[in-house]
mmCIF file of C-alpha atoms and ligand atoms in Angstrom:
data_model
loop_
_atom_site.group_PDB
_atom_site.id
_atom_site.type_symbol
_atom_site.label_atom_id
_atom_site.label_comp_id
_atom_site.label_asym_id
_atom_site.label_seq_id
_atom_site.Cartn_x
_atom_site.Cartn_y
_atom_site.Cartn_z
ATOM 1 C CA MET A 1 -5.565 -52.120 15.898
ATOM 2 C CA GLU A 2 -5.669 -53.448 19.240
ATOM 3 C CA LYS A 3 -8.827 -52.660 21.426
ATOM 4 C CA VAL A 4 -8.665 -52.162 25.211
ATOM 5 C CA LEU A 5 -11.852 -52.917 27.578
ATOM 6 C CA VAL A 6 -11.666 -49.880 30.055
ATOM 7 C CA THR A 7 -14.345 -50.288 32.734
ATOM 8 C CA GLY A 8 -14.689 -47.060 34.533
ATOM 9 C CA GLY A 9 -13.236 -45.256 31.574
ATOM 10 C CA ALA A 10 -15.129 -41.882 32.254
ATOM 11 C CA GLY A 11 -13.921 -41.771 35.953
ATOM 12 C CA TYR A 12 -10.509 -39.734 37.369
ATOM 13 C CA ILE A 13 -7.930 -42.635 36.343
ATOM 14 C CA GLY A 14 -9.715 -43.979 33.366
ATOM 15 C CA SER A 15 -9.870 -40.847 31.671
ATOM 16 C CA HIS A 16 -6.455 -40.265 32.087
ATOM 17 C CA VAL A 17 -5.890 -44.003 30.917
ATOM 18 C CA MET A 18 -7.666 -43.564 27.909
ATOM 19 C CA ALA A 19 -6.441 -40.747 26.756
ATOM 20 C CA THR A 20 -2.580 -42.225 27.198
ATOM 21 C CA LEU A 21 -4.001 -45.293 25.453
ATOM 22 C CA GLY A 22 -5.276 -43.281 22.512
ATOM 23 C CA ARG A 23 -2.323 -41.125 22.106
ATOM 24 C CA ARG A 24 -0.438 -44.317 21.677
ATOM 25 C CA GLY A 25 -2.509 -45.171 19.000
ATOM 26 C CA LEU A 26 -4.427 -47.891 20.607
ATOM 27 C CA ARG A 27 -8.701 -47.871 20.528
ATOM 28 C CA CYS A 28 -10.518 -47.960 23.946
ATOM 29 C CA VAL A 29 -13.887 -49.354 24.499
ATOM 30 C CA CYS A 30 -15.167 -47.711 27.509
ATOM 31 C CA VAL A 31 -17.635 -49.074 29.864
ATOM 32 C CA ASP A 32 -19.329 -46.900 32.572
ATOM 33 C CA ASN A 33 -22.298 -45.980 34.528
ATOM 34 C CA TYR A 34 -21.843 -42.660 34.828
ATOM 35 C CA ALA A 35 -22.578 -43.162 38.973
ATOM 36 C CA ASN A 36 -19.817 -41.417 40.038
ATOM 37 C CA SER A 37 -18.436 -39.395 36.666
ATOM 38 C CA SER A 38 -19.819 -37.795 33.577
ATOM 39 C CA PRO A 39 -19.680 -38.650 29.891
ATOM 40 C CA GLU A 40 -18.494 -35.121 29.427
ATOM 41 C CA ALA A 41 -15.179 -36.701 30.339
ATOM 42 C CA ILE A 42 -15.457 -38.657 27.343
ATOM 43 C CA ARG A 43 -15.829 -35.825 25.061
ATOM 44 C CA ARG A 44 -12.457 -34.496 26.869
ATOM 45 C CA VAL A 45 -10.689 -37.458 25.922
ATOM 46 C CA GLU A 46 -12.038 -37.479 22.127
ATOM 47 C CA ALA A 47 -10.458 -34.080 22.108
ATOM 48 C CA LEU A 48 -7.307 -34.830 22.953
ATOM 49 C CA ALA A 49 -7.317 -38.588 21.057
ATOM 50 C CA PRO A 50 -9.849 -38.417 18.270
ATOM 51 C CA GLY A 51 -11.171 -41.451 17.034
ATOM 52 C CA THR A 52 -9.728 -43.604 19.717
ATOM 53 C CA VAL A 53 -12.822 -44.175 21.949
ATOM 54 C CA GLU A 54 -15.810 -46.147 21.634
ATOM 55 C CA ALA A 55 -18.164 -45.266 24.764
ATOM 56 C CA HIS A 56 -21.265 -47.416 26.145
ATOM 57 C CA GLU A 57 -23.395 -46.555 29.129
ATOM 58 C CA ALA A 58 -23.438 -50.060 31.023
ATOM 59 C CA ASP A 59 -23.100 -51.577 34.432
ATOM 60 C CA ILE A 60 -20.511 -53.882 34.798
ATOM 61 C CA ARG A 61 -23.261 -56.264 36.802
ATOM 62 C CA ASP A 62 -25.182 -56.246 33.850
ATOM 63 C CA THR A 63 -23.343 -59.121 32.479
ATOM 64 C CA ASP A 64 -25.396 -59.572 29.160
ATOM 65 C CA ALA A 65 -24.785 -55.843 28.286
ATOM 66 C CA LEU A 66 -20.950 -56.775 28.444
ATOM 67 C CA ARG A 67 -21.295 -59.680 26.455
ATOM 68 C CA ARG A 68 -22.905 -57.806 23.669
ATOM 69 C CA ILE A 69 -20.372 -55.116 23.932
ATOM 70 C CA LEU A 70 -17.719 -57.802 23.788
ATOM 71 C CA ALA A 71 -19.048 -59.279 20.501
ATOM 72 C CA THR A 72 -18.690 -56.677 18.491
ATOM 73 C CA GLY A 73 -14.851 -57.892 18.638
ATOM 74 C CA GLY A 74 -11.403 -56.698 18.614
ATOM 75 C CA VAL A 75 -10.724 -56.516 22.354
ATOM 76 C CA THR A 76 -7.932 -58.215 23.264
ATOM 77 C CA SER A 77 -7.130 -57.135 26.926
ATOM 78 C CA VAL A 78 -9.192 -55.284 29.915
ATOM 79 C CA ILE A 79 -8.263 -52.601 32.275
ATOM 80 C CA HIS A 80 -10.608 -52.803 35.545
ATOM 81 C CA LEU A 81 -11.309 -49.481 37.048
ATOM 82 C CA ALA A 82 -14.868 -49.512 37.727
ATOM 83 C CA GLY A 83 -15.564 -49.320 41.201
ATOM 84 C CA LEU A 84 -17.124 -47.302 44.060
ATOM 85 C CA LYS A 85 -14.140 -45.913 45.979
ATOM 86 C CA ALA A 86 -14.855 -43.707 49.178
ATOM 87 C CA VAL A 87 -13.859 -45.381 52.124
ATOM 88 C CA GLY A 88 -16.273 -43.769 54.795
ATOM 89 C CA GLU A 89 -19.101 -44.560 52.382
ATOM 90 C CA SER A 90 -17.973 -48.420 52.240
ATOM 91 C CA VAL A 91 -18.065 -48.620 55.975
ATOM 92 C CA ALA A 92 -21.854 -47.389 56.314
ATOM 93 C CA GLU A 93 -22.852 -49.339 52.855
ATOM 94 C CA PRO A 94 -20.784 -52.505 53.140
ATOM 95 C CA GLU A 95 -23.121 -54.557 50.939
ATOM 96 C CA ARG A 96 -23.606 -51.823 48.558
ATOM 97 C CA TYR A 97 -19.723 -51.706 47.930
ATOM 98 C CA HIS A 98 -19.437 -55.593 47.614
ATOM 99 C CA ASP A 99 -22.192 -55.696 45.164
ATOM 100 C CA ASN A 100 -20.583 -53.115 43.275
ATOM 101 C CA ASN A 101 -17.181 -53.735 43.576
ATOM 102 C CA VAL A 102 -16.899 -57.517 43.870
ATOM 103 C CA ARG A 103 -20.089 -58.767 42.011
ATOM 104 C CA GLY A 104 -19.373 -56.148 39.526
ATOM 105 C CA THR A 105 -16.124 -57.712 39.020
ATOM 106 C CA GLU A 106 -17.309 -61.456 38.652
ATOM 107 C CA SER A 107 -20.076 -60.206 36.116
ATOM 108 C CA LEU A 108 -17.137 -59.056 34.036
ATOM 109 C CA LEU A 109 -15.140 -62.136 34.506
ATOM 110 C CA ALA A 110 -18.266 -64.293 33.211
ATOM 111 C CA ALA A 111 -18.826 -61.893 30.316
ATOM 112 C CA LEU A 112 -15.003 -62.422 29.618
ATOM 113 C CA ALA A 113 -15.001 -66.083 29.760
ATOM 114 C CA ASP A 114 -17.307 -66.102 26.544
ATOM 115 C CA SER A 115 -15.069 -63.854 24.712
ATOM 116 C CA PRO A 116 -11.247 -64.274 23.346
ATOM 117 C CA VAL A 117 -9.798 -61.855 26.032
ATOM 118 C CA ARG A 118 -7.311 -63.038 28.596
ATOM 119 C CA ARG A 119 -5.200 -60.105 29.420
ATOM 120 C CA PHE A 120 -6.315 -58.328 32.600
ATOM 121 C CA VAL A 121 -4.942 -55.339 34.319
ATOM 122 C CA PHE A 122 -7.096 -54.252 37.548
ATOM 123 C CA SER A 123 -7.084 -51.240 39.915
ATOM 124 C CA SER A 124 -6.224 -52.225 43.260
ATOM 125 C CA SER A 125 -5.005 -49.895 45.933
ATOM 126 C CA ALA A 126 -2.156 -49.229 48.696
ATOM 127 C CA THR A 127 -5.453 -49.127 51.024
ATOM 128 C CA VAL A 128 -4.861 -52.886 51.030
ATOM 129 C CA TYR A 129 -1.826 -52.795 53.259
ATOM 130 C CA GLY A 130 -3.662 -51.115 55.997
ATOM 131 C CA HIS A 131 -1.554 -49.720 58.805
ATOM 132 C CA PRO A 132 1.727 -50.777 57.256
ATOM 133 C CA GLN A 133 4.467 -52.204 59.229
ATOM 134 C CA GLY A 134 7.330 -50.256 57.985
ATOM 135 C CA VAL A 135 8.622 -47.970 54.730
ATOM 136 C CA PRO A 136 8.710 -47.909 52.136
ATOM 137 C CA ILE A 137 5.999 -50.915 51.596
ATOM 138 C CA SER A 138 6.819 -53.748 48.989
ATOM 139 C CA GLU A 139 4.305 -55.863 47.281
ATOM 140 C CA SER A 140 5.308 -59.036 49.952
ATOM 141 C CA ALA A 141 4.008 -56.849 53.062
ATOM 142 C CA PRO A 142 1.019 -58.080 54.706
ATOM 143 C CA THR A 143 -2.144 -56.849 53.778
ATOM 144 C CA ALA A 144 -4.602 -55.869 56.327
ATOM 145 C CA PRO A 145 -7.570 -53.683 54.633
ATOM 146 C CA GLN A 146 -9.301 -51.311 57.478
ATOM 147 C CA SER A 147 -12.245 -51.166 55.163
ATOM 148 C CA PRO A 148 -14.931 -52.573 53.146
ATOM 149 C CA TYR A 149 -13.528 -50.779 50.372
ATOM 150 C CA GLY A 150 -9.825 -52.299 51.003
ATOM 151 C CA GLU A 151 -11.637 -55.731 51.553
ATOM 152 C CA ASN A 152 -13.227 -55.667 48.137
ATOM 153 C CA LYS A 153 -9.705 -54.834 46.545
ATOM 154 C CA LEU A 154 -8.184 -57.558 48.286
ATOM 155 C CA GLU A 155 -11.054 -60.152 47.529
ATOM 156 C CA ILE A 156 -10.387 -58.857 44.108
ATOM 157 C CA GLU A 157 -7.259 -59.918 43.323
ATOM 158 C CA GLY A 158 -8.011 -63.343 45.196
ATOM 159 C CA LEU A 159 -10.272 -63.804 42.420
ATOM 160 C CA LEU A 160 -7.959 -62.987 39.825
ATOM 161 C CA ALA A 161 -5.597 -65.169 41.289
ATOM 162 C CA ARG A 162 -7.729 -68.400 41.659
ATOM 163 C CA LEU A 163 -9.046 -67.303 37.773
ATOM 164 C CA ALA A 164 -5.523 -67.851 36.470
ATOM 165 C CA LYS A 165 -4.515 -70.906 38.694
ATOM 166 C CA ASP A 166 -7.811 -72.678 37.270
ATOM 167 C CA ASP A 167 -7.134 -71.516 33.670
ATOM 168 C CA PRO A 168 -3.980 -70.738 32.729
ATOM 169 C CA SER A 169 -4.641 -68.934 29.570
ATOM 170 C CA TRP A 170 -5.433 -65.891 31.676
ATOM 171 C CA ARG A 171 -2.539 -63.137 32.546
ATOM 172 C CA VAL A 172 -2.963 -60.752 35.168
ATOM 173 C CA ILE A 173 -1.878 -57.402 36.638
ATOM 174 C CA ASN A 174 -2.859 -56.060 40.068
ATOM 175 C CA LEU A 175 -1.994 -52.436 39.890
ATOM 176 C CA ARG A 176 -1.707 -51.023 43.767
ATOM 177 C CA TYR A 177 -2.270 -47.371 43.575
ATOM 178 C CA PHE A 178 -0.742 -44.927 46.180
ATOM 179 C CA ASN A 179 -2.325 -41.415 46.030
ATOM 180 C CA PRO A 180 -2.912 -40.220 42.498
ATOM 181 C CA VAL A 181 -3.336 -36.327 42.030
ATOM 182 C CA GLY A 182 -2.718 -33.974 39.588
ATOM 183 C CA ALA A 183 -4.656 -33.719 36.129
ATOM 184 C CA HIS A 184 -3.712 -34.064 32.388
ATOM 185 C CA GLU A 185 -1.268 -31.316 31.154
ATOM 186 C CA SER A 186 -3.996 -29.784 28.855
ATOM 187 C CA GLY A 187 -5.948 -28.605 31.636
ATOM 188 C CA THR A 188 -9.055 -30.457 30.024
ATOM 189 C CA MET A 189 -9.306 -33.332 32.136
ATOM 190 C CA GLY A 190 -9.162 -33.943 36.024
ATOM 191 C CA GLU A 191 -10.511 -34.876 39.121
ATOM 192 C CA ASP A 192 -13.896 -33.878 39.595
ATOM 193 C CA PRO A 193 -15.424 -35.184 42.934
ATOM 194 C CA SER A 194 -19.184 -34.551 43.826
ATOM 195 C CA GLY A 195 -19.704 -33.014 47.071
ATOM 196 C CA ILE A 196 -16.995 -32.390 49.740
ATOM 197 C CA PRO A 197 -14.030 -34.177 48.773
ATOM 198 C CA ASN A 198 -12.572 -36.388 50.954
ATOM 199 C CA ASN A 199 -9.138 -36.475 49.350
ATOM 200 C CA LEU A 200 -6.517 -33.779 50.372
ATOM 201 C CA MET A 201 -5.502 -32.389 47.062
ATOM 202 C CA PRO A 202 -8.936 -31.712 45.701
ATOM 203 C CA PHE A 203 -9.778 -29.929 48.727
ATOM 204 C CA VAL A 204 -6.652 -27.864 48.094
ATOM 205 C CA CYS A 205 -7.704 -26.798 44.791
ATOM 206 C CA GLN A 206 -11.157 -26.100 45.958
ATOM 207 C CA THR A 207 -10.115 -23.892 48.651
ATOM 208 C CA ALA A 208 -7.534 -22.217 46.326
ATOM 209 C CA ALA A 209 -10.566 -21.337 43.742
ATOM 210 C CA GLY A 210 -12.385 -20.041 46.954
ATOM 211 C CA ARG A 211 -15.296 -22.838 47.233
ATOM 212 C CA ARG A 212 -13.811 -23.679 50.816
ATOM 213 C CA PRO A 213 -12.728 -20.984 53.346
ATOM 214 C CA GLN A 214 -9.927 -23.300 54.721
ATOM 215 C CA LEU A 215 -8.294 -26.369 54.622
ATOM 216 C CA SER A 216 -8.247 -28.558 57.809
ATOM 217 C CA VAL A 217 -5.009 -30.426 58.099
ATOM 218 C CA PHE A 218 -5.857 -33.733 60.136
ATOM 219 C CA GLY A 219 -3.437 -34.130 62.460
ATOM 220 C CA THR A 220 -0.146 -32.617 63.421
ATOM 221 C CA ASP A 221 1.515 -34.975 66.099
ATOM 222 C CA TYR A 222 2.351 -37.816 63.862
ATOM 223 C CA PRO A 223 6.022 -39.131 64.001
ATOM 224 C CA THR A 224 6.970 -37.283 61.167
ATOM 225 C CA PRO A 225 9.590 -34.223 60.591
ATOM 226 C CA ASP A 226 6.425 -31.837 60.272
ATOM 227 C CA GLY A 227 3.997 -33.573 62.473
ATOM 228 C CA THR A 228 1.614 -34.447 59.812
ATOM 229 C CA ALA A 229 0.905 -37.515 57.636
ATOM 230 C CA VAL A 230 3.164 -38.886 55.113
ATOM 231 C CA ARG A 231 1.825 -40.238 51.924
ATOM 232 C CA ASP A 232 3.300 -41.322 48.244
ATOM 233 C CA TYR A 233 1.482 -38.656 45.859
ATOM 234 C CA ILE A 234 1.730 -39.786 42.488
ATOM 235 C CA HIS A 235 0.782 -37.696 39.064
ATOM 236 C CA VAL A 236 -2.282 -39.138 37.493
ATOM 237 C CA MET A 237 -0.563 -39.236 33.998
ATOM 238 C CA ASP A 238 2.452 -41.424 35.409
ATOM 239 C CA LEU A 239 -0.139 -43.624 36.777
ATOM 240 C CA ALA A 240 -1.836 -43.699 33.331
ATOM 241 C CA GLU A 241 1.433 -44.466 32.017
ATOM 242 C CA GLY A 242 1.834 -47.379 34.046
ATOM 243 C CA HIS A 243 -1.285 -49.197 32.780
ATOM 244 C CA VAL A 244 0.259 -48.651 29.369
ATOM 245 C CA ALA A 245 3.311 -50.440 30.517
ATOM 246 C CA ALA A 246 1.142 -53.123 32.362
ATOM 247 C CA LEU A 247 -0.433 -54.102 29.367
ATOM 248 C CA GLY A 248 3.160 -54.062 27.281
ATOM 249 C CA ALA A 249 4.359 -56.609 30.252
ATOM 250 C CA LEU A 250 1.134 -58.846 29.805
ATOM 251 C CA ALA A 251 1.678 -58.988 25.819
ATOM 252 C CA ALA A 252 5.296 -60.173 26.854
ATOM 253 C CA ALA A 253 4.269 -62.432 29.780
ATOM 254 C CA ARG A 254 3.776 -66.106 30.031
ATOM 255 C CA ASP A 255 0.165 -67.750 30.411
ATOM 256 C CA GLY A 256 -0.826 -68.095 33.858
ATOM 257 C CA THR A 257 1.262 -64.845 35.017
ATOM 258 C CA VAL A 258 -0.293 -62.979 38.320
ATOM 259 C CA MET A 259 1.884 -60.170 39.281
ATOM 260 C CA THR A 260 0.740 -57.681 41.876
ATOM 261 C CA VAL A 261 2.987 -54.335 41.654
ATOM 262 C CA ASN A 262 3.003 -51.021 43.673
ATOM 263 C CA LEU A 263 2.166 -47.785 41.494
ATOM 264 C CA GLY A 264 3.906 -45.059 43.334
ATOM 265 C CA THR A 265 6.906 -42.459 43.384
ATOM 266 C CA GLY A 266 8.680 -44.113 46.398
ATOM 267 C CA ARG A 267 9.010 -40.645 47.727
ATOM 268 C CA GLY A 268 7.012 -39.763 51.119
ATOM 269 C CA ILE A 269 5.447 -36.324 51.212
ATOM 270 C CA SER A 270 3.665 -34.679 54.237
ATOM 271 C CA VAL A 271 0.223 -32.919 53.814
ATOM 272 C CA LEU A 272 2.309 -29.404 54.692
ATOM 273 C CA GLU A 273 4.799 -30.002 52.237
ATOM 274 C CA LEU A 274 2.226 -30.665 49.635
ATOM 275 C CA VAL A 275 0.103 -27.525 50.602
ATOM 276 C CA GLN A 276 3.447 -25.472 50.795
ATOM 277 C CA ALA A 277 4.441 -26.823 47.200
ATOM 278 C CA PHE A 278 0.989 -25.829 45.971
ATOM 279 C CA GLU A 279 1.224 -22.240 47.225
ATOM 280 C CA ARG A 280 4.529 -21.769 45.891
ATOM 281 C CA VAL A 281 4.158 -23.230 42.348
ATOM 282 C CA ASN A 282 0.726 -21.770 41.781
ATOM 283 C CA GLY A 283 1.240 -18.315 43.984
ATOM 284 C CA ILE A 284 -1.662 -19.025 45.806
ATOM 285 C CA ALA A 285 -2.171 -18.932 49.729
ATOM 286 C CA ILE A 286 -4.231 -21.993 51.053
ATOM 287 C CA PRO A 287 -6.034 -20.561 54.357
ATOM 288 C CA ARG A 288 -5.549 -23.514 56.696
ATOM 289 C CA VAL A 289 -6.614 -24.708 60.653
ATOM 290 C CA LEU A 290 -4.570 -27.424 62.129
ATOM 291 C CA THR A 291 -7.181 -30.076 63.545
ATOM 292 C CA ALA A 292 -7.205 -33.561 65.536
ATOM 293 C CA ARG A 293 -6.495 -36.421 63.462
ATOM 294 C CA ARG A 294 -8.872 -38.204 60.628
ATOM 295 C CA PRO A 295 -9.544 -41.149 62.502
ATOM 296 C CA GLY A 296 -8.218 -44.365 60.562
ATOM 297 C CA ASP A 297 -5.650 -42.490 59.120
ATOM 298 C CA VAL A 298 -2.153 -43.932 58.511
ATOM 299 C CA ALA A 299 1.038 -41.945 59.899
ATOM 300 C CA VAL A 300 3.341 -42.742 56.746
ATOM 301 C CA CYS A 301 2.675 -44.904 53.682
ATOM 302 C CA TYR A 302 4.811 -44.648 50.350
ATOM 303 C CA ALA A 303 5.706 -47.501 48.003
ATOM 304 C CA ASP A 304 8.832 -49.360 47.012
ATOM 305 C CA PRO A 305 8.309 -48.980 43.551
ATOM 306 C CA SER A 306 11.371 -51.383 42.443
ATOM 307 C CA LEU A 307 9.248 -54.139 41.280
ATOM 308 C CA ALA A 308 7.103 -51.554 38.760
ATOM 309 C CA ARG A 309 10.881 -50.550 37.420
ATOM 310 C CA GLN A 310 11.786 -54.248 37.144
ATOM 311 C CA ALA A 311 8.578 -55.893 35.999
ATOM 312 C CA LEU A 312 7.113 -53.160 33.861
ATOM 313 C CA GLY A 313 9.921 -51.067 33.115
ATOM 314 C CA TRP A 314 8.206 -48.105 34.426
ATOM 315 C CA THR A 315 8.820 -45.291 36.900
ATOM 316 C CA ALA A 316 6.970 -41.975 37.852
ATOM 317 C CA ARG A 317 8.567 -39.015 36.375
ATOM 318 C CA ARG A 318 6.774 -35.934 37.198
ATOM 319 C CA THR A 319 7.453 -33.970 40.419
ATOM 320 C CA LEU A 320 5.279 -32.751 43.248
ATOM 321 C CA GLU A 321 5.543 -29.271 41.501
ATOM 322 C CA ASP A 322 3.823 -31.041 38.329
ATOM 323 C CA MET A 323 1.242 -32.336 40.298
ATOM 324 C CA CYS A 324 0.173 -29.018 42.165
ATOM 325 C CA ARG A 325 0.627 -26.944 38.814
ATOM 326 C CA ASP A 326 -1.561 -29.388 36.660
ATOM 327 C CA ALA A 327 -4.224 -29.694 39.605
ATOM 328 C CA TRP A 328 -4.499 -25.788 39.876
ATOM 329 C CA HIS A 329 -4.434 -25.541 36.106
ATOM 330 C CA TRP A 330 -7.424 -27.851 35.422
ATOM 331 C CA GLN A 331 -9.384 -26.703 38.692
ATOM 332 C CA SER A 332 -8.907 -23.029 37.506
ATOM 333 C CA LEU A 333 -10.007 -23.756 33.968
ATOM 334 C CA ASN A 334 -12.974 -25.990 35.039
ATOM 335 C CA PRO A 335 -14.417 -24.324 38.496
ATOM 336 C CA GLU A 336 -17.156 -26.719 38.180
ATOM 337 C CA GLY A 337 -15.467 -29.690 36.943
ATOM 338 C CA TYR A 338 -17.305 -31.327 34.354
ATOM 339 C CA ARG A 339 -20.864 -30.244 35.371
ATOM 340 C CA LYS A 340 -20.839 -26.619 33.775
ATOM 341 C CA ALA A 341 -19.525 -27.906 30.443
ATOM 342 C CA ALA A 342 -21.702 -30.685 30.061
ATOM 343 C CA ALA A 343 -25.106 -28.482 30.894
HETATM 344 C C1 UD1 B 401 -7.422 -42.318 51.012
HETATM 345 C C2 UD1 B 401 -8.187 -43.448 51.384
HETATM 346 C C3 UD1 B 401 -7.456 -44.564 50.370
HETATM 347 C C4 UD1 B 401 -7.661 -44.259 49.068
HETATM 348 C C5 UD1 B 401 -7.058 -42.747 48.660
HETATM 349 C C6 UD1 B 401 -7.100 -42.443 47.363
HETATM 350 C C7 UD1 B 401 -8.964 -43.297 53.474
HETATM 351 C C8 UD1 B 401 -8.606 -43.628 55.020
HETATM 352 N N1 UD1 B 401 -7.798 -43.703 52.672
HETATM 353 O O1 UD1 B 401 -6.137 -42.295 51.244
HETATM 354 O O2 UD1 B 401 -7.987 -45.659 50.553
HETATM 355 O O3 UD1 B 401 -6.857 -45.076 48.245
HETATM 356 O O4 UD1 B 401 -7.983 -41.877 49.666
HETATM 357 O O5 UD1 B 401 -6.530 -41.159 47.001
HETATM 358 O O6 UD1 B 401 -9.787 -42.493 53.295
HETATM 359 N N2 UD1 B 401 -6.081 -34.602 54.703
HETATM 360 C C9 UD1 B 401 -6.274 -33.177 55.368
HETATM 361 N N3 UD1 B 401 -7.076 -32.411 55.143
HETATM 362 C C10 UD1 B 401 -8.325 -32.922 54.325
HETATM 363 C C11 UD1 B 401 -8.206 -34.300 53.602
HETATM 364 C C12 UD1 B 401 -6.887 -35.097 53.807
HETATM 365 O O7 UD1 B 401 -5.017 -32.934 56.210
HETATM 366 O O8 UD1 B 401 -9.254 -31.945 54.036
HETATM 367 C C13 UD1 B 401 -5.038 -35.386 55.159
HETATM 368 C C14 UD1 B 401 -5.215 -37.028 55.568
HETATM 369 O O9 UD1 B 401 -5.122 -36.755 56.835
HETATM 370 C C15 UD1 B 401 -4.097 -37.833 54.864
HETATM 371 C C16 UD1 B 401 -3.509 -36.851 53.790
HETATM 372 O O10 UD1 B 401 -4.151 -35.713 53.944
HETATM 373 O O11 UD1 B 401 -2.854 -37.560 56.001
HETATM 374 C C17 UD1 B 401 -3.945 -37.532 52.527
HETATM 375 O O12 UD1 B 401 -5.750 -38.048 52.294
HETATM 376 P P1 UD1 B 401 -6.185 -38.323 51.238
HETATM 377 O O13 UD1 B 401 -5.638 -37.444 50.174
HETATM 378 O O14 UD1 B 401 -7.733 -38.658 52.076
HETATM 379 O O15 UD1 B 401 -5.634 -39.869 50.877
HETATM 380 P P2 UD1 B 401 -5.177 -40.969 52.150
HETATM 381 O O16 UD1 B 401 -6.350 -40.999 53.181
HETATM 382 O O17 UD1 B 401 -4.036 -41.655 51.997
#
């Protein structure tokens, strides 16, 4: 059976990717240092897709540990999700971000060089576009990351492009995610941020649960229909299926292929539209205050998803209502995230 090395497999995206691969009959070798994730997520994946995950606690900067894991054999491709991802934190600690994200990827590539693995899917981000010059954003739009985190993503895309140029036996797909939200339909897996959530959907969920008194809506004077900022929210299970499609595309691709593909819905949703959809679908009021813009925020950001359709045969299928329902289902069944269950 084909095995996929998944770095950061215990994280929010990784757990949904592994469950999706497992349900399709693929085995995952997970490498995670649990710096911002919980081994409980692995148990949840195992419950959904029994016998499909082999989990290792290791840091991707530990090249020898990766070599030992790869030496057990059978891995044919890698999905690289491990990394630090808080934009504000990356501004405060750029060296730590570079070390984890860029040097971590270099270490992974060094370990892979000694293995037969030559298919690489990288978890990149729409953050590389910075303040877009227009929407929808296609992959050929100029890149201008606004944070060390965004710079890390672009630098890693560059590393992978050079890798495949120097050794054309490699095949690479960079997936630029827009705004992943929602949770597995079962309610057993979802996003589990530590501390006060930075992102909108987790904050809405914790407000609905009474853990936060109210949501601050950051900015009501954007040039958008209701004045609040617009994003391309994508259901995490659609995103996970995008990774399966990427593996399929790599299997069919020519050696030396390097593709960069947006994963988004192509539909822009405002902050207020998302909050109102959440209230309607779940029948819960979200107390909110309208406040000033959050510094650095983009007004409008959504994908041109046509390349994903052409090159991967993938499109997002789930609706905003699905995202709101599934996010709340997870939150209400797991009010403390994975922590309570793991204790
Ligand atoms: C953020 C990151 C981006 C990352 C993405 C992951 C920044 C500048 N960008 O994007 O790099 O890839 O998350 O999903 O941090 N909002 C509120 N109230 C809140 C929280 C958010 O009104 O309490 C608004 C924001 O101002 C924004 C929208 O909701 O307009 C979405 O915010 P968020 O979920 O943080 O995503 P991004 O800012 O798009």
